[in-house]
mmCIF file of C-alpha atoms in Angstrom:
data_model
loop_
_atom_site.group_PDB
_atom_site.id
_atom_site.type_symbol
_atom_site.label_atom_id
_atom_site.label_comp_id
_atom_site.label_asym_id
_atom_site.label_seq_id
_atom_site.Cartn_x
_atom_site.Cartn_y
_atom_site.Cartn_z
ATOM 1 C CA MET A 1353 89.565 170.166 52.921
ATOM 2 C CA LEU A 1354 87.124 167.321 53.949
ATOM 3 C CA ASN A 1355 86.298 164.608 51.520
ATOM 4 C CA GLN A 1356 83.368 162.253 51.760
ATOM 5 C CA SER A 1357 85.054 159.705 53.856
ATOM 6 C CA ASN A 1358 86.109 162.348 56.387
ATOM 7 C CA CYS A 1359 82.549 163.504 56.606
ATOM 8 C CA ASN A 1360 81.236 160.097 57.330
ATOM 9 C CA LEU A 1361 83.862 159.665 60.017
ATOM 10 C CA LEU A 1362 82.892 162.910 61.734
ATOM 11 C CA SER A 1363 79.196 161.971 61.547
ATOM 12 C CA ARG A 1364 79.895 158.614 63.255
ATOM 13 C CA MET A 1365 81.999 160.327 65.970
ATOM 14 C CA PHE A 1366 79.265 162.826 66.638
ATOM 15 C CA GLY A 1367 76.581 160.092 66.956
ATOM 16 C CA LEU A 1368 78.864 158.230 69.445
ATOM 17 C CA PHE A 1369 79.320 161.411 71.497
ATOM 18 C CA VAL A 1370 75.504 162.013 71.703
ATOM 19 C CA LEU A 1371 74.827 158.372 72.643
ATOM 20 C CA THR A 1372 77.550 158.512 75.215
ATOM 21 C CA ILE A 1373 76.394 161.776 76.784
ATOM 22 C CA PHE A 1374 72.618 160.826 77.010
ATOM 23 C CA GLY A 1375 72.989 157.113 77.536
ATOM 24 C CA TRP A 1376 73.814 157.695 81.274
ATOM 25 C CA PHE A 1377 70.285 158.843 81.965
ATOM 26 C CA PRO A 1378 67.550 156.303 81.230
ATOM 27 C CA PRO A 1379 63.810 157.504 80.963
ATOM 28 C CA VAL A 1380 62.044 157.894 84.324
ATOM 29 C CA SER A 1381 58.593 156.194 84.451
ATOM 30 C CA SER A 1382 55.525 157.516 86.217
ATOM 31 C CA ALA A 1383 55.342 154.428 88.271
ATOM 32 C CA VAL A 1384 58.707 155.040 89.749
ATOM 33 C CA LEU A 1385 57.791 158.635 90.541
ATOM 34 C CA ALA A 1386 54.669 157.572 92.306
ATOM 35 C CA GLN A 1387 56.423 155.095 94.327
ATOM 36 C CA ASP A 1388 59.142 157.514 95.365
ATOM 37 C CA HIS A 1389 56.679 160.188 96.391
ATOM 38 C CA ALA A 1390 54.156 157.774 98.183
ATOM 39 C CA PRO A 1391 54.032 158.143 102.009
ATOM 40 C CA GLU A 1392 55.689 155.203 103.698
ATOM 41 C CA SER A 1393 52.610 154.289 105.709
ATOM 42 C CA MET A 1394 49.987 154.594 102.961
ATOM 43 C CA VAL A 1395 49.208 150.779 103.155
ATOM 44 C CA LEU A 1396 45.580 150.480 104.118
ATOM 45 C CA PRO A 1397 43.791 147.519 105.824
ATOM 46 C CA LEU A 1398 41.369 145.594 103.661
ATOM 47 C CA LEU A 1399 38.394 144.912 105.957
ATOM 48 C CA ILE A 1400 37.027 144.153 109.379
ATOM 49 C CA SER A 1401 36.233 140.538 110.092
ATOM 50 C CA VAL A 1402 34.032 139.231 113.007
ATOM 51 C CA ASP A 1403 34.349 135.804 114.458
ATOM 52 C CA VAL A 1404 30.613 135.688 115.256
ATOM 53 C CA GLY A 1405 28.139 136.753 112.556
ATOM 54 C CA GLN A 1406 24.932 135.684 114.407
ATOM 55 C CA THR A 1407 24.365 135.705 118.147
ATOM 56 C CA CYS A 1408 21.837 136.429 120.915
ATOM 57 C CA PRO A 1409 21.686 139.223 123.543
ATOM 58 C CA GLY A 1410 24.326 138.619 126.275
ATOM 59 C CA LEU A 1411 25.233 135.185 124.858
ATOM 60 C CA GLU A 1412 28.901 135.454 123.851
ATOM 61 C CA LEU A 1413 31.813 137.732 123.132
ATOM 62 C CA VAL A 1414 32.144 139.082 119.509
ATOM 63 C CA THR A 1415 35.621 139.912 118.314
ATOM 64 C CA ALA A 1416 36.089 142.340 115.340
ATOM 65 C CA THR A 1417 39.592 142.346 113.815
ATOM 66 C CA LEU A 1418 41.298 144.556 111.259
ATOM 67 C CA THR A 1419 42.435 142.098 108.590
ATOM 68 C CA GLY A 1420 44.729 142.682 105.623
ATOM 69 C CA LEU A 1421 47.202 145.015 107.404
ATOM 70 C CA THR A 1422 50.640 144.851 105.688
ATOM 71 C CA SER A 1423 51.942 147.961 107.495
ATOM 72 C CA PRO A 1424 53.431 147.310 110.958
ATOM 73 C CA GLU A 1425 51.146 148.209 113.853
ATOM 74 C CA ALA A 1426 53.779 150.748 114.935
ATOM 75 C CA ASP A 1427 52.781 152.844 111.972
ATOM 76 C CA ILE A 1428 49.285 153.317 113.460
ATOM 77 C CA GLN A 1429 48.760 156.398 115.594
ATOM 78 C CA THR A 1430 45.222 155.621 116.686
ATOM 79 C CA VAL A 1431 42.153 153.497 115.818
ATOM 80 C CA ILE A 1432 38.692 155.093 116.171
ATOM 81 C CA TRP A 1433 36.407 152.178 116.808
ATOM 82 C CA THR A 1434 32.589 152.681 116.378
ATOM 83 C CA VAL A 1435 29.790 150.279 117.333
ATOM 84 C CA VAL A 1436 26.373 151.214 115.990
ATOM 85 C CA SER A 1437 22.993 149.533 116.364
ATOM 86 C CA ASP A 1438 19.443 150.495 115.340
ATOM 87 C CA GLY A 1439 20.616 153.434 113.203
ATOM 88 C CA GLY A 1440 22.621 155.218 115.935
ATOM 89 C CA GLU A 1441 25.234 154.763 118.730
ATOM 90 C CA ASN A 1442 23.694 153.015 121.769
ATOM 91 C CA ASP A 1443 25.947 153.034 124.746
ATOM 92 C CA ASN A 1444 23.802 150.617 126.627
ATOM 93 C CA SER A 1445 23.370 148.102 123.810
ATOM 94 C CA PHE A 1446 26.734 146.360 124.256
ATOM 95 C CA VAL A 1447 29.493 145.961 126.824
ATOM 96 C CA LEU A 1448 33.208 145.779 126.003
ATOM 97 C CA ASP A 1449 35.324 142.847 127.043
ATOM 98 C CA PRO A 1450 36.251 143.445 130.709
ATOM 99 C CA ASN A 1451 39.580 141.747 129.996
ATOM 100 C CA GLY A 1452 40.453 144.324 127.443
ATOM 101 C CA PRO A 1453 42.122 147.785 127.537
ATOM 102 C CA GLY A 1454 39.136 149.413 129.166
ATOM 103 C CA PRO A 1455 35.347 149.995 129.311
ATOM 104 C CA GLU A 1456 35.284 152.890 126.741
ATOM 105 C CA LEU A 1457 35.786 152.693 123.013
ATOM 106 C CA THR A 1458 38.583 155.312 123.287
ATOM 107 C CA ASP A 1459 40.488 152.873 125.561
ATOM 108 C CA TRP A 1460 40.853 150.627 122.474
ATOM 109 C CA SER A 1461 42.313 153.318 120.257
ATOM 110 C CA LEU A 1462 45.656 151.435 119.907
ATOM 111 C CA ALA A 1463 44.151 148.035 119.395
ATOM 112 C CA THR A 1464 43.685 146.395 116.038
ATOM 113 C CA SER A 1465 40.741 144.348 117.424
ATOM 114 C CA LEU A 1466 37.665 145.062 119.405
ATOM 115 C CA ALA A 1467 35.861 142.613 121.661
ATOM 116 C CA PHE A 1468 32.301 143.242 122.864
ATOM 117 C CA THR A 1469 29.084 141.433 123.980
ATOM 118 C CA PRO A 1470 25.788 142.716 122.561
ATOM 119 C CA LEU A 1471 23.064 143.112 125.019
ATOM 120 C CA GLU A 1472 20.103 143.871 122.767
ATOM 121 C CA ALA A 1473 18.457 142.202 119.811
ATOM 122 C CA ASP A 1474 19.397 144.219 116.718
ATOM 123 C CA LEU A 1475 21.760 144.511 113.808
ATOM 124 C CA PHE A 1476 25.102 145.878 114.858
ATOM 125 C CA PHE A 1477 27.627 147.579 112.736
ATOM 126 C CA VAL A 1478 31.361 147.670 113.654
ATOM 127 C CA SER A 1479 33.536 150.093 111.908
ATOM 128 C CA ALA A 1480 36.939 151.706 112.349
ATOM 129 C CA THR A 1481 38.875 154.739 111.256
ATOM 130 C CA ILE A 1482 42.755 154.313 111.276
ATOM 131 C CA ILE A 1483 44.969 157.322 111.629
ATOM 132 C CA TYR A 1484 48.658 156.758 110.857
ATOM 133 C CA ASN A 1485 51.706 158.302 112.592
ATOM 134 C CA GLY A 1486 52.047 161.937 111.723
ATOM 135 C CA GLY A 1487 48.362 162.130 110.965
ATOM 136 C CA THR A 1488 49.061 162.536 107.206
ATOM 137 C CA SER A 1489 46.860 159.694 106.122
ATOM 138 C CA GLN A 1490 43.906 157.813 107.401
ATOM 139 C CA SER A 1491 41.478 155.120 106.342
ATOM 140 C CA THR A 1492 37.809 154.433 107.265
ATOM 141 C CA ILE A 1493 37.018 150.753 106.981
ATOM 142 C CA LEU A 1494 33.601 149.575 105.894
ATOM 143 C CA PRO A 1495 31.627 148.178 108.749
ATOM 144 C CA ALA A 1496 31.225 144.450 109.621
ATOM 145 C CA GLN A 1497 27.759 143.273 110.588
ATOM 146 C CA VAL A 1498 26.715 141.245 113.543
ATOM 147 C CA MET A 1499 23.004 140.104 113.720
ATOM 148 C CA VAL A 1500 21.816 139.747 117.247
ATOM 149 C CA GLY A 1501 18.530 137.859 117.332
ATOM 150 C CA GLN A 1502 15.597 137.899 119.668
ATOM 151 C CA ALA A 1503 13.874 134.925 121.220
ATOM 152 C CA PRO A 1504 11.547 133.160 118.737
ATOM 153 C CA SER A 1505 7.777 133.790 118.713
ATOM 154 C CA SER A 1506 5.314 131.034 118.904
ATOM 155 C CA PRO A 1507 4.713 129.457 115.509
ATOM 156 C CA TYR A 1508 1.243 129.573 113.912
ATOM 157 C CA ILE A 1509 -1.096 126.644 113.491
ATOM 158 C CA SER A 1510 -4.014 127.457 111.225
ATOM 159 C CA PRO A 1511 -7.466 126.509 112.436
ATOM 160 C CA PHE A 1512 -8.516 123.072 111.324
ATOM 161 C CA ASN A 1513 -11.228 120.480 111.996
ATOM 162 C CA ASN A 1514 -10.232 118.967 115.401
ATOM 163 C CA PHE A 1515 -12.682 116.024 114.903
ATOM 164 C CA PHE A 1516 -12.723 113.907 111.793
ATOM 165 C CA CYS A 1517 -13.371 110.329 110.740
ATOM 166 C CA GLU A 1518 -10.720 107.630 110.095
ATOM 167 C CA SER A 1519 -11.324 107.813 106.373
ATOM 168 C CA GLU A 1520 -10.536 111.558 106.135
ATOM 169 C CA PRO A 1521 -7.074 112.994 105.734
ATOM 170 C CA LEU A 1522 -5.352 115.341 108.162
ATOM 171 C CA GLN A 1523 -4.577 118.740 106.674
ATOM 172 C CA ILE A 1524 -2.859 121.462 108.656
ATOM 173 C CA LEU A 1525 -1.231 124.650 107.460
ATOM 174 C CA THR A 1526 1.592 126.063 109.680
ATOM 175 C CA SER A 1527 3.945 128.968 109.542
ATOM 176 C CA ALA A 1528 6.565 130.860 111.706
ATOM 177 C CA ALA A 1529 8.243 134.238 111.579
ATOM 178 C CA ASN A 1530 12.082 134.488 111.504
ATOM 179 C CA ASN A 1531 12.332 138.279 111.436
ATOM 180 C CA ASP A 1532 16.165 138.224 112.330
ATOM 181 C CA ASN A 1533 16.973 135.814 109.479
ATOM 182 C CA LEU A 1534 18.819 133.464 111.868
ATOM 183 C CA MET A 1535 19.376 129.939 110.857
ATOM 184 C CA ALA A 1536 16.078 128.364 111.903
ATOM 185 C CA THR A 1537 14.136 125.122 111.636
ATOM 186 C CA LEU A 1538 10.314 124.594 111.930
ATOM 187 C CA CYS A 1539 9.392 120.999 112.950
ATOM 188 C CA TRP A 1540 6.042 119.278 113.467
ATOM 189 C CA GLU A 1541 5.001 115.988 114.971
ATOM 190 C CA VAL A 1542 1.843 114.045 115.494
ATOM 191 C CA VAL A 1543 1.877 112.139 118.865
ATOM 192 C CA ASP A 1544 -0.646 109.482 119.913
ATOM 193 C CA ALA A 1545 -2.219 109.178 123.366
ATOM 194 C CA SER A 1546 0.664 106.979 124.546
ATOM 195 C CA GLY A 1547 3.291 109.436 123.496
ATOM 196 C CA VAL A 1548 4.519 107.677 120.315
ATOM 197 C CA ILE A 1549 5.466 109.917 117.487
ATOM 198 C CA ILE A 1550 3.288 108.790 114.499
ATOM 199 C CA GLU A 1551 4.448 111.334 111.795
ATOM 200 C CA ASN A 1552 6.836 114.268 111.719
ATOM 201 C CA GLY A 1553 8.648 116.567 109.421
ATOM 202 C CA CYS A 1554 10.708 119.807 109.203
ATOM 203 C CA ASP A 1555 11.267 122.925 107.186
ATOM 204 C CA GLY A 1556 14.925 124.048 107.454
ATOM 205 C CA PRO A 1557 17.440 124.794 108.555
ATOM 206 C CA THR A 1558 17.073 128.032 106.597
ATOM 207 C CA THR A 1559 17.461 131.821 107.068
ATOM 208 C CA ASN A 1560 14.159 132.563 105.363
ATOM 209 C CA THR A 1561 12.072 135.226 106.947
ATOM 210 C CA ILE A 1562 8.927 132.979 106.860
ATOM 211 C CA LEU A 1563 9.003 129.208 107.404
ATOM 212 C CA THR A 1564 6.071 127.101 106.451
ATOM 213 C CA GLU A 1565 5.087 123.450 106.745
ATOM 214 C CA ASN A 1566 1.921 122.159 105.073
ATOM 215 C CA VAL A 1567 1.084 118.899 106.893
ATOM 216 C CA GLY A 1568 -0.818 116.260 105.006
ATOM 217 C CA ILE A 1569 -1.465 112.715 106.336
ATOM 218 C CA PRO A 1570 -3.759 110.471 104.285
ATOM 219 C CA SER A 1571 -5.290 108.694 107.229
ATOM 220 C CA LEU A 1572 -4.897 107.908 110.942
ATOM 221 C CA ASN A 1573 -6.346 105.261 113.215
ATOM 222 C CA GLU A 1574 -8.973 106.252 115.684
ATOM 223 C CA GLY A 1575 -7.789 107.811 118.783
ATOM 224 C CA CYS A 1576 -6.701 111.170 120.428
ATOM 225 C CA TYR A 1577 -3.654 112.952 119.113
ATOM 226 C CA ASP A 1578 -1.444 115.949 119.845
ATOM 227 C CA PHE A 1579 -0.031 118.174 117.124
ATOM 228 C CA ASN A 1580 3.268 119.871 118.129
ATOM 229 C CA LEU A 1581 4.892 122.623 116.141
ATOM 230 C CA THR A 1582 8.368 123.870 117.144
ATOM 231 C CA LEU A 1583 10.438 126.840 115.886
ATOM 232 C CA THR A 1584 14.145 126.510 116.847
ATOM 233 C CA HIS A 1585 17.060 128.856 116.254
ATOM 234 C CA LEU A 1586 20.099 130.223 117.984
ATOM 235 C CA CYS A 1587 18.189 132.329 120.477
ATOM 236 C CA GLY A 1588 15.741 129.682 121.702
ATOM 237 C CA THR A 1589 12.757 127.427 121.024
ATOM 238 C CA ALA A 1590 9.069 128.287 120.791
ATOM 239 C CA THR A 1591 6.227 125.704 120.550
ATOM 240 C CA SER A 1592 2.578 125.705 119.698
ATOM 241 C CA ASN A 1593 0.190 122.690 120.276
ATOM 242 C CA ALA A 1594 -3.295 121.568 119.098
ATOM 243 C CA SER A 1595 -5.179 118.424 119.973
ATOM 244 C CA PHE A 1596 -7.439 116.490 117.664
ATOM 245 C CA GLU A 1597 -9.447 113.308 117.603
ATOM 246 C CA VAL A 1598 -9.800 110.771 114.883
ATOM 247 C CA LEU A 1599 -13.246 109.146 115.193
ATOM 248 C CA GLN A 1600 -14.073 105.531 114.620
ATOM 249 C CA VAL A 1601 -15.992 104.702 111.457
ATOM 250 C CA PRO A 1602 -18.719 102.014 112.059
ATOM 251 C CA GLU A 1603 -17.450 98.526 111.497
ATOM 252 C CA PHE A 1604 -19.813 95.682 111.234
ATOM 253 C CA ALA A 1605 -20.791 92.594 109.169
ATOM 254 C CA LEU A 1606 -24.048 91.036 107.987
ATOM 255 C CA TYR A 1607 -25.021 87.346 108.223
ATOM 256 C CA SER A 1608 -27.983 85.362 106.934
ATOM 257 C CA GLN A 1609 -28.995 81.739 106.355
ATOM 258 C CA PRO A 1610 -29.885 80.479 102.856
ATOM 259 C CA THR A 1611 -33.549 80.678 102.071
ATOM 260 C CA CYS A 1612 -35.824 79.632 99.256
ATOM 261 C CA ASP A 1613 -38.077 81.816 97.045
ATOM 262 C CA GLY A 1614 -41.051 83.077 98.955
ATOM 263 C CA GLU A 1615 -39.491 82.424 102.327
ATOM 264 C CA GLU A 1616 -38.632 85.073 104.834
ATOM 265 C CA MET A 1617 -34.910 85.862 105.194
ATOM 266 C CA VAL A 1618 -33.496 87.133 108.422
ATOM 267 C CA VAL A 1619 -30.378 89.165 108.207
ATOM 268 C CA GLU A 1620 -28.287 89.744 111.330
ATOM 269 C CA SER A 1621 -25.856 92.613 111.958
ATOM 270 C CA THR A 1622 -22.997 92.989 114.250
ATOM 271 C CA PHE A 1623 -23.572 96.810 114.371
ATOM 272 C CA ASP A 1624 -24.122 98.120 117.907
ATOM 273 C CA PRO A 1625 -24.450 101.858 118.456
ATOM 274 C CA GLY A 1626 -23.243 101.458 122.098
ATOM 275 C CA ASP A 1627 -19.783 100.471 120.895
ATOM 276 C CA TYR A 1628 -18.833 103.991 119.838
ATOM 277 C CA MET A 1629 -17.588 106.785 122.041
ATOM 278 C CA THR A 1630 -15.119 109.616 122.107
ATOM 279 C CA CYS A 1631 -11.646 109.523 123.766
ATOM 280 C CA ASN A 1632 -13.114 111.253 126.759
ATOM 281 C CA GLY A 1633 -15.651 108.477 127.174
ATOM 282 C CA ASN A 1634 -18.634 110.334 125.793
ATOM 283 C CA SER A 1635 -21.142 108.032 124.117
ATOM 284 C CA ALA A 1636 -21.968 108.619 120.436
ATOM 285 C CA ASN A 1637 -25.431 108.518 118.897
ATOM 286 C CA GLY A 1638 -25.882 105.709 116.372
ATOM 287 C CA THR A 1639 -28.525 105.367 113.674
ATOM 288 C CA TRP A 1640 -28.974 102.870 110.882
ATOM 289 C CA GLN A 1641 -31.049 102.180 107.864
ATOM 290 C CA TRP A 1642 -31.912 98.966 105.988
ATOM 291 C CA SER A 1643 -32.366 98.612 102.238
ATOM 292 C CA PRO A 1644 -34.797 97.295 101.052
ATOM 293 C CA THR A 1645 -37.246 98.126 103.889
ATOM 294 C CA ALA A 1646 -37.425 95.373 106.435
ATOM 295 C CA LEU A 1647 -40.742 93.763 107.525
ATOM 296 C CA ASN A 1648 -40.042 93.970 111.217
ATOM 297 C CA GLY A 1649 -39.367 97.709 111.328
ATOM 298 C CA ASN A 1650 -35.975 99.250 111.959
ATOM 299 C CA ASP A 1651 -33.924 97.286 114.470
ATOM 300 C CA PHE A 1652 -30.088 97.650 114.336
ATOM 301 C CA SER A 1653 -29.232 94.043 115.125
ATOM 302 C CA ASP A 1654 -31.430 92.066 112.617
ATOM 303 C CA ALA A 1655 -34.058 92.568 109.965
ATOM 304 C CA THR A 1656 -36.528 90.282 108.137
ATOM 305 C CA PHE A 1657 -37.069 90.412 104.378
ATOM 306 C CA LEU A 1658 -39.681 88.781 102.181
ATOM 307 C CA ASN A 1659 -39.826 87.942 98.418
ATOM 308 C CA LEU A 1660 -36.271 89.039 97.690
ATOM 309 C CA ASP A 1661 -35.231 88.527 94.064
ATOM 310 C CA ASP A 1662 -32.503 86.022 93.292
ATOM 311 C CA GLY A 1663 -29.128 87.874 93.703
ATOM 312 C CA GLU A 1664 -30.769 90.961 95.331
ATOM 313 C CA GLU A 1665 -28.518 92.607 97.901
ATOM 314 C CA VAL A 1666 -29.516 93.645 101.458
ATOM 315 C CA CYS A 1667 -27.734 96.633 102.847
ATOM 316 C CA GLN A 1668 -27.407 98.233 106.226
ATOM 317 C CA SER A 1669 -26.037 101.805 106.467
ATOM 318 C CA ALA A 1670 -24.787 102.718 109.903
ATOM 319 C CA PHE A 1671 -24.303 106.338 111.005
ATOM 320 C CA VAL A 1672 -22.487 107.327 114.265
ATOM 321 C CA THR A 1673 -22.772 110.959 115.372
ATOM 322 C CA TYR A 1674 -20.171 112.344 117.825
ATOM 323 C CA SER A 1675 -20.887 115.389 119.808
ATOM 324 C CA PHE A 1676 -18.340 117.911 121.185
ATOM 325 C CA GLY A 1677 -20.221 120.831 122.747
ATOM 326 C CA ASN A 1678 -21.838 122.663 119.850
ATOM 327 C CA GLN A 1679 -19.850 120.726 117.257
ATOM 328 C CA THR A 1680 -20.856 117.328 115.816
ATOM 329 C CA GLU A 1681 -19.229 114.967 113.409
ATOM 330 C CA MET A 1682 -20.800 112.022 111.684
ATOM 331 C CA CYS A 1683 -19.052 108.906 110.449
ATOM 332 C CA LEU A 1684 -20.802 106.387 108.299
ATOM 333 C CA SER A 1685 -20.325 102.965 106.737
ATOM 334 C CA THR A 1686 -22.330 100.665 104.664
#
């Protein structure tokens, strides 16, 4: 007959038996199962890297490499390399490294890098599909990009007044296209007749599609100048030019002797229309005007005045007109 103490003893013995029997088999997690059943070579490369992201046709060798591989190369059965440009495969748009396994992409099927030289200006995509031993698993890697630029086109100089007076500012708008988004620089310079750079500036370096430079110079001395605009990037240099002339503003002075009320006063001027000409030696046409009206008509070198009020000013305005074919430009001074 079992009493209460015997029942408790049996209960403890039964619990110990259950713990002993099932304690040898710990729970199996899903992570362990997944690891045990994963194929040994299911370790995929991360990406394709290229050593040259921007280049020019025929300029240099581009090497694309599978990076992030943690599985030995011995696990790879084949690599299917693809080089695509302009939306499709172009067999003539690139040439493989002559020092590599062979002239065909299939010759590189066991290589974890591909070396080629682009021959055309375009955007190239290099991709690869890896098939592992046994063919049970494969991975297609996202393509790497290589921009192959074309030679730059001539930059644009907007039309501007090629003849202006010393007192007027120089204003020129410029732009250049960088369709391949290469690292580019647009530079300008103003050069005088002796070859000295008077002013210069740049936009860049930048990968912007359009480069612009708005040139503004408050004033320049008289003379002939060249304006040079240059676009430079990896694939070459292109230049545009324009010439302009800064015209001399009349410079002169007035002199007179003191006079008394009621006496004639003679005012002399240093202005001489024959002193003004273009850079090419073409004479300018000079005119002048006295104020108030002179007694002796309209002579550029002197004028006679009568009955001037005390403190009254005498002025001479000089106008010099330069001609360039059908174009004229007038510079004046008082």
